[in-house]
XYZ file of C-alpha atoms in Angstrom:
355
model
C -6.334 15.954 79.800
C -7.144 13.608 82.660
C -4.943 10.990 83.614
C -5.751 7.341 82.167
C -7.486 9.255 79.313
C -7.112 7.341 75.891
C -6.401 9.696 73.087
C -7.415 8.395 69.558
C -5.420 9.976 66.609
C -7.375 10.252 63.324
C -5.205 10.692 60.070
C -6.577 11.065 56.596
C -4.719 8.892 54.366
C -3.744 10.756 51.120
C -5.292 9.403 48.076
C -2.563 8.809 45.432
C -3.336 8.471 41.621
C -0.377 6.348 40.812
C -0.376 4.815 37.324
C 3.269 3.512 37.412
C 1.932 -0.322 37.971
C 0.364 0.043 34.539
C 3.043 1.779 32.775
C 5.682 -0.962 34.402
C 3.057 -3.395 32.762
C 3.424 -1.620 29.545
C 7.089 -1.726 29.641
C 7.077 -5.220 30.310
C 5.145 -5.969 27.464
C 7.434 -4.842 24.783
C 8.653 -8.189 23.823
C 4.950 -9.549 23.146
C 3.196 -9.280 19.663
C 0.520 -6.893 20.516
C -1.289 -4.060 18.791
C -0.916 -0.422 19.542
C -4.456 -0.409 20.738
C -4.018 -3.291 23.053
C -0.803 -1.271 24.571
C -2.999 1.753 24.908
C -5.422 -0.347 26.838
C -2.740 -1.330 29.197
C -2.598 2.365 30.396
C -6.350 3.220 30.228
C -5.914 5.037 26.807
C -8.754 5.045 24.188
C -8.284 3.097 20.752
C -6.518 5.177 18.029
C -9.043 6.414 15.204
C -9.796 5.079 11.998
C -7.931 1.609 12.631
C -4.430 3.224 13.280
C -4.056 1.444 16.426
C -4.369 -2.253 14.586
C -0.526 -2.381 13.870
C 1.274 -5.198 15.710
C 4.880 -4.100 16.844
C 7.823 -5.797 18.312
C 11.297 -4.510 19.055
C 13.593 -4.692 16.144
C 16.730 -5.795 18.384
C 18.032 -8.545 15.929
C 18.426 -7.066 12.590
C 20.104 -8.477 9.304
C 23.394 -6.252 8.965
C 25.508 -7.825 6.250
C 26.248 -11.412 4.581
C 29.297 -13.097 5.191
C 31.074 -12.944 1.635
C 31.794 -16.374 0.126
C 35.107 -18.314 0.104
C 37.409 -18.204 -2.716
C 36.334 -21.313 -4.481
C 32.746 -20.252 -4.134
C 33.333 -16.878 -6.260
C 32.997 -16.725 -9.506
C 35.433 -14.936 -12.114
C 32.408 -13.728 -14.416
C 32.725 -9.963 -15.765
C 29.017 -9.458 -16.100
C 26.651 -7.476 -14.279
C 25.668 -8.302 -10.913
C 21.756 -9.175 -10.540
C 19.873 -9.911 -7.562
C 17.668 -12.916 -8.176
C 14.507 -13.953 -6.894
C 15.869 -15.755 -3.864
C 17.846 -12.926 -2.913
C 21.094 -14.207 -4.199
C 22.895 -12.713 -6.854
C 23.835 -14.221 -10.020
C 26.708 -13.417 -12.358
C 26.406 -14.837 -15.875
C 22.722 -15.513 -15.777
C 19.539 -14.420 -14.152
C 18.110 -16.003 -11.300
C 15.562 -17.860 -13.616
C 18.309 -18.866 -16.080
C 17.953 -15.952 -18.543
C 21.604 -15.275 -19.077
C 20.700 -13.116 -22.217
C 18.910 -10.537 -19.778
C 22.302 -9.405 -18.273
C 24.335 -6.604 -19.770
C 28.139 -7.180 -19.833
C 30.147 -4.795 -17.689
C 33.574 -4.075 -16.011
C 35.015 -6.362 -13.449
C 32.912 -6.032 -10.418
C 33.232 -7.242 -6.755
C 30.364 -10.053 -5.891
C 31.406 -9.689 -2.442
C 30.856 -6.052 -2.076
C 27.633 -6.326 -3.983
C 26.684 -9.197 -1.762
C 27.320 -6.970 1.290
C 25.220 -3.905 0.362
C 22.424 -5.228 -1.799
C 21.378 -8.470 -0.738
C 20.448 -7.353 2.854
C 18.616 -4.439 1.102
C 16.424 -6.934 -0.911
C 15.785 -9.234 1.961
C 14.905 -6.111 3.932
C 12.340 -4.556 1.436
C 11.123 -8.167 0.686
C 10.052 -8.563 4.424
C 8.643 -4.974 4.544
C 6.682 -5.566 1.475
C 5.343 -8.719 3.163
C 4.367 -6.782 6.570
C 2.800 -3.882 4.299
C 0.592 -6.223 2.516
C -0.572 -7.863 5.564
C -0.964 -4.647 7.723
C -2.143 -2.051 5.458
C -4.368 -3.881 2.765
C -7.295 -4.554 5.540
C -7.007 -0.914 6.633
C -6.895 0.316 3.096
C -9.781 -2.064 2.083
C -12.070 -0.547 4.916
C -11.340 2.874 3.921
C -11.942 2.402 0.305
C -14.993 0.274 0.986
C -16.212 3.066 3.033
C -15.708 5.701 -0.088
C -17.433 3.151 -2.424
C -20.401 2.701 -0.224
C -20.875 6.386 0.114
C -20.321 6.487 -3.604
C -22.996 4.239 -4.467
C -25.709 5.969 -2.295
C -24.684 9.287 -3.736
C -24.956 8.303 -7.473
C -28.212 6.646 -6.846
C -29.764 9.733 -4.906
C -28.359 12.153 -7.543
C -30.350 9.877 -10.487
C -33.505 9.968 -8.644
C -33.242 13.709 -7.980
C -32.094 14.498 -11.715
C -34.146 11.619 -13.427
C -35.762 13.611 -16.154
C -32.683 15.450 -17.110
C -30.706 11.981 -17.198
C -33.479 10.553 -19.318
C -33.209 13.446 -21.814
C -29.393 13.713 -21.556
C -28.091 10.205 -20.834
C -24.560 11.287 -21.780
C -24.335 13.914 -19.408
C -22.582 12.326 -16.588
C -21.645 15.572 -14.612
C -25.215 15.685 -13.197
C -24.648 12.521 -11.127
C -21.057 12.103 -10.767
C -19.302 14.542 -8.349
C -15.505 14.966 -9.301
C -15.207 15.396 -5.577
C -14.824 11.705 -5.488
C -11.322 11.808 -6.562
C -10.374 13.804 -3.575
C -12.196 11.440 -1.204
C -10.579 8.140 -2.635
C -7.335 9.746 -2.590
C -7.671 10.829 0.999
C -8.608 7.165 1.894
C -5.542 5.792 0.242
C -2.852 8.535 0.734
C -1.800 8.472 4.463
C -0.831 4.375 4.190
C 0.752 4.891 0.634
C 2.879 7.729 1.715
C 3.917 5.670 4.855
C 4.935 2.667 2.583
C 6.586 5.114 0.002
C 8.795 6.951 2.712
C 9.653 3.454 4.257
C 11.045 2.098 0.964
C 12.740 5.231 -0.271
C 14.614 5.537 3.300
C 15.686 1.828 3.055
C 17.000 2.025 -0.360
C 18.791 5.385 0.079
C 20.215 4.048 3.550
C 22.188 1.484 1.148
C 22.407 3.332 -2.464
C 22.299 7.009 -1.399
C 20.921 9.358 -3.999
C 23.494 10.506 -6.444
C 22.417 13.844 -6.527
C 19.270 16.023 -5.403
C 16.301 15.433 -7.537
C 13.932 18.342 -8.165
C 10.989 16.053 -6.870
C 11.878 13.287 -4.463
C 10.674 9.917 -5.228
C 7.918 9.818 -2.585
C 6.347 13.029 -3.815
C 6.498 11.651 -7.433
C 4.822 8.409 -6.136
C 2.097 10.490 -4.705
C 1.290 12.436 -7.668
C 1.128 9.275 -9.747
C -1.133 7.853 -7.072
C -3.642 10.722 -7.439
C -3.600 10.103 -11.178
C -4.423 6.623 -10.711
C -7.274 7.497 -8.412
C -8.864 9.574 -11.378
C -8.587 6.218 -13.273
C -10.343 4.151 -10.733
C -13.087 6.646 -10.567
C -13.491 6.933 -14.265
C -13.963 3.316 -14.532
C -16.952 3.680 -11.929
C -18.279 6.575 -14.132
C -18.159 4.740 -17.303
C -19.734 1.306 -16.111
C -22.515 3.208 -14.474
C -23.342 5.477 -17.522
C -23.161 2.271 -19.576
C -25.927 0.887 -17.326
C -28.021 3.704 -17.529
C -27.924 3.534 -21.365
C -28.892 -0.275 -21.476
C -31.457 0.296 -18.608
C -32.911 2.654 -20.675
C -32.816 0.837 -23.730
C -34.748 -2.019 -22.078
C -37.555 0.296 -20.889
C -36.388 1.039 -17.466
C -36.826 4.241 -15.821
C -34.089 6.260 -14.684
C -35.343 5.623 -11.108
C -35.460 1.910 -11.581
C -31.715 1.994 -12.612
C -30.846 3.924 -9.426
C -32.766 1.591 -7.476
C -30.636 -1.426 -8.870
C -27.743 0.453 -8.402
C -28.643 0.925 -4.848
C -29.717 -2.327 -4.223
C -26.378 -4.069 -6.042
C -28.701 -5.382 -8.589
C -28.035 -6.145 -12.472
C -28.715 -3.675 -15.264
C -28.405 -4.904 -18.784
C -26.334 -7.729 -17.864
C -23.798 -5.361 -15.881
C -23.387 -6.278 -12.181
C -23.705 -3.149 -10.166
C -22.870 -4.658 -7.039
C -19.256 -5.510 -8.005
C -18.690 -2.020 -8.700
C -19.020 -1.076 -5.041
C -18.408 -4.123 -3.088
C -15.763 -5.199 -0.682
C -14.061 -7.367 -3.130
C -13.455 -4.379 -5.470
C -12.480 -2.373 -2.511
C -9.614 -5.145 -1.616
C -8.526 -5.338 -5.059
C -7.998 -1.406 -5.200
C -6.040 -1.626 -1.606
C -3.729 -4.375 -2.787
C -3.177 -3.121 -6.519
C -2.391 0.724 -5.163
C -0.299 -0.582 -2.192
C 2.120 -2.465 -4.513
C 1.890 0.239 -7.045
C 3.292 2.591 -4.351
C 5.852 -0.001 -3.441
C 7.319 -0.550 -6.803
C 7.194 3.076 -7.954
C 8.969 4.146 -5.087
C 11.584 1.428 -5.193
C 12.317 2.115 -9.142
C 12.269 6.009 -8.390
C 14.741 5.501 -5.462
C 17.043 3.276 -7.549
C 16.839 5.932 -10.179
C 18.083 8.686 -7.888
C 20.662 6.460 -6.812
C 22.158 6.232 -10.166
C 20.864 2.770 -11.075
C 19.839 2.786 -14.767
C 18.214 -0.737 -15.038
C 16.267 -3.283 -12.988
C 15.071 -6.701 -13.577
C 11.544 -7.694 -13.185
C 10.575 -10.541 -10.607
C 7.170 -11.952 -11.380
C 4.928 -14.814 -11.116
C 3.669 -17.324 -13.561
C 0.152 -16.492 -12.890
C -0.502 -15.700 -16.627
C 1.574 -15.278 -19.886
C 2.275 -11.538 -19.309
C 3.766 -12.344 -15.966
C 5.761 -15.278 -17.022
C 7.263 -13.653 -20.074
C 8.298 -10.374 -18.105
C 9.653 -12.620 -15.355
C 13.524 -12.153 -15.251
C 13.762 -9.513 -17.926
C 15.845 -6.534 -17.402
C 14.416 -2.963 -18.289
C 15.498 0.576 -18.434
C 14.475 2.460 -15.278
C 12.067 4.810 -17.391
C 10.509 1.728 -19.265
C 10.262 -0.222 -15.806
C 8.372 2.934 -14.239
C 5.841 2.733 -17.411
C 4.945 -0.802 -16.839
C 1.763 -1.235 -15.065
C 0.937 -4.478 -13.037
C -2.434 -6.134 -13.190
C -4.719 -5.798 -10.232
C -3.558 -8.105 -7.399
C -0.266 -8.334 -9.303
C 2.868 -9.778 -7.711
C 5.366 -7.811 -9.896
C 8.661 -6.769 -8.080
C 11.928 -4.945 -8.950
C 15.659 -5.339 -8.030
C 18.275 -3.194 -9.065
C 20.832 -4.352 -11.840
C 24.303 -3.243 -10.688
C 27.278 -2.834 -13.276
C 29.324 -1.014 -10.572
C 29.566 -1.240 -6.812
C 30.799 1.993 -5.406
């Protein structure tokens, strides 16, 4: 090289695909109430399918572990069973609602020991119940409404296709109502009902372990129960459509005209076809099935833990609920009680002995 020449050094700068700043941001967002989809967006991920990413999460770093036992002068000497009342406070010698006759006499029990174990459990379950209602009801409503909408279109299409057969055989519902709707509605409900059942079962058995291994677990029993309830929901739909067909034919409508009214959410013979497939019914189904799964799991889990009786906690919205509120039932009887749609029924264990 010649003296005095200027040498220029050219370097290719490496390209880095470094996602660490985004993941650092994700870590720093842990204490902020964000949905799963919002957290995924921070690192460039797509939203989860089917609304699964709409759950808001926060770290559970401060949790209730126990309740400080009362002082000696606050304790009672009652020898009756310990019952957990509406506010989460156990009541000895009377129910939380003043219904002392609902309690069964038992041997000497330790109020403090029951308080330390059961009160935090009920408080935790109550919080989870509210969380499940708030979080899962909108998702279930959306899934159920999709099924109802598809069901309405399918029924109307089948009625048009088989109009002559339906006219000649109006009692034959098999030609226009597909039994496959049971599986479709069950699939719309099952994932979130099962999630609730697992959480309730786990929380109860953490405090009240199963006394013995049952042939079928509480969660499995609840899912089988849900499958039977789905059949009842679809049976209501089938029966109402069949009644609409009969009324429509009596009024001189053709089967095709009845099908059109079903599709258009109209009225047939005084029957509102729209309410059979609308968002309000979808929400009612979502709320009712969610709470039935919650309560059935609680009752089953209490039974597996050796609890023989539970107390009904209910509202005063109607005479049936008000009459049931505070009453004590055997586990088997409680499991057979079906709350009305959008009901508020809840169950708490009656403990005659606290191991």
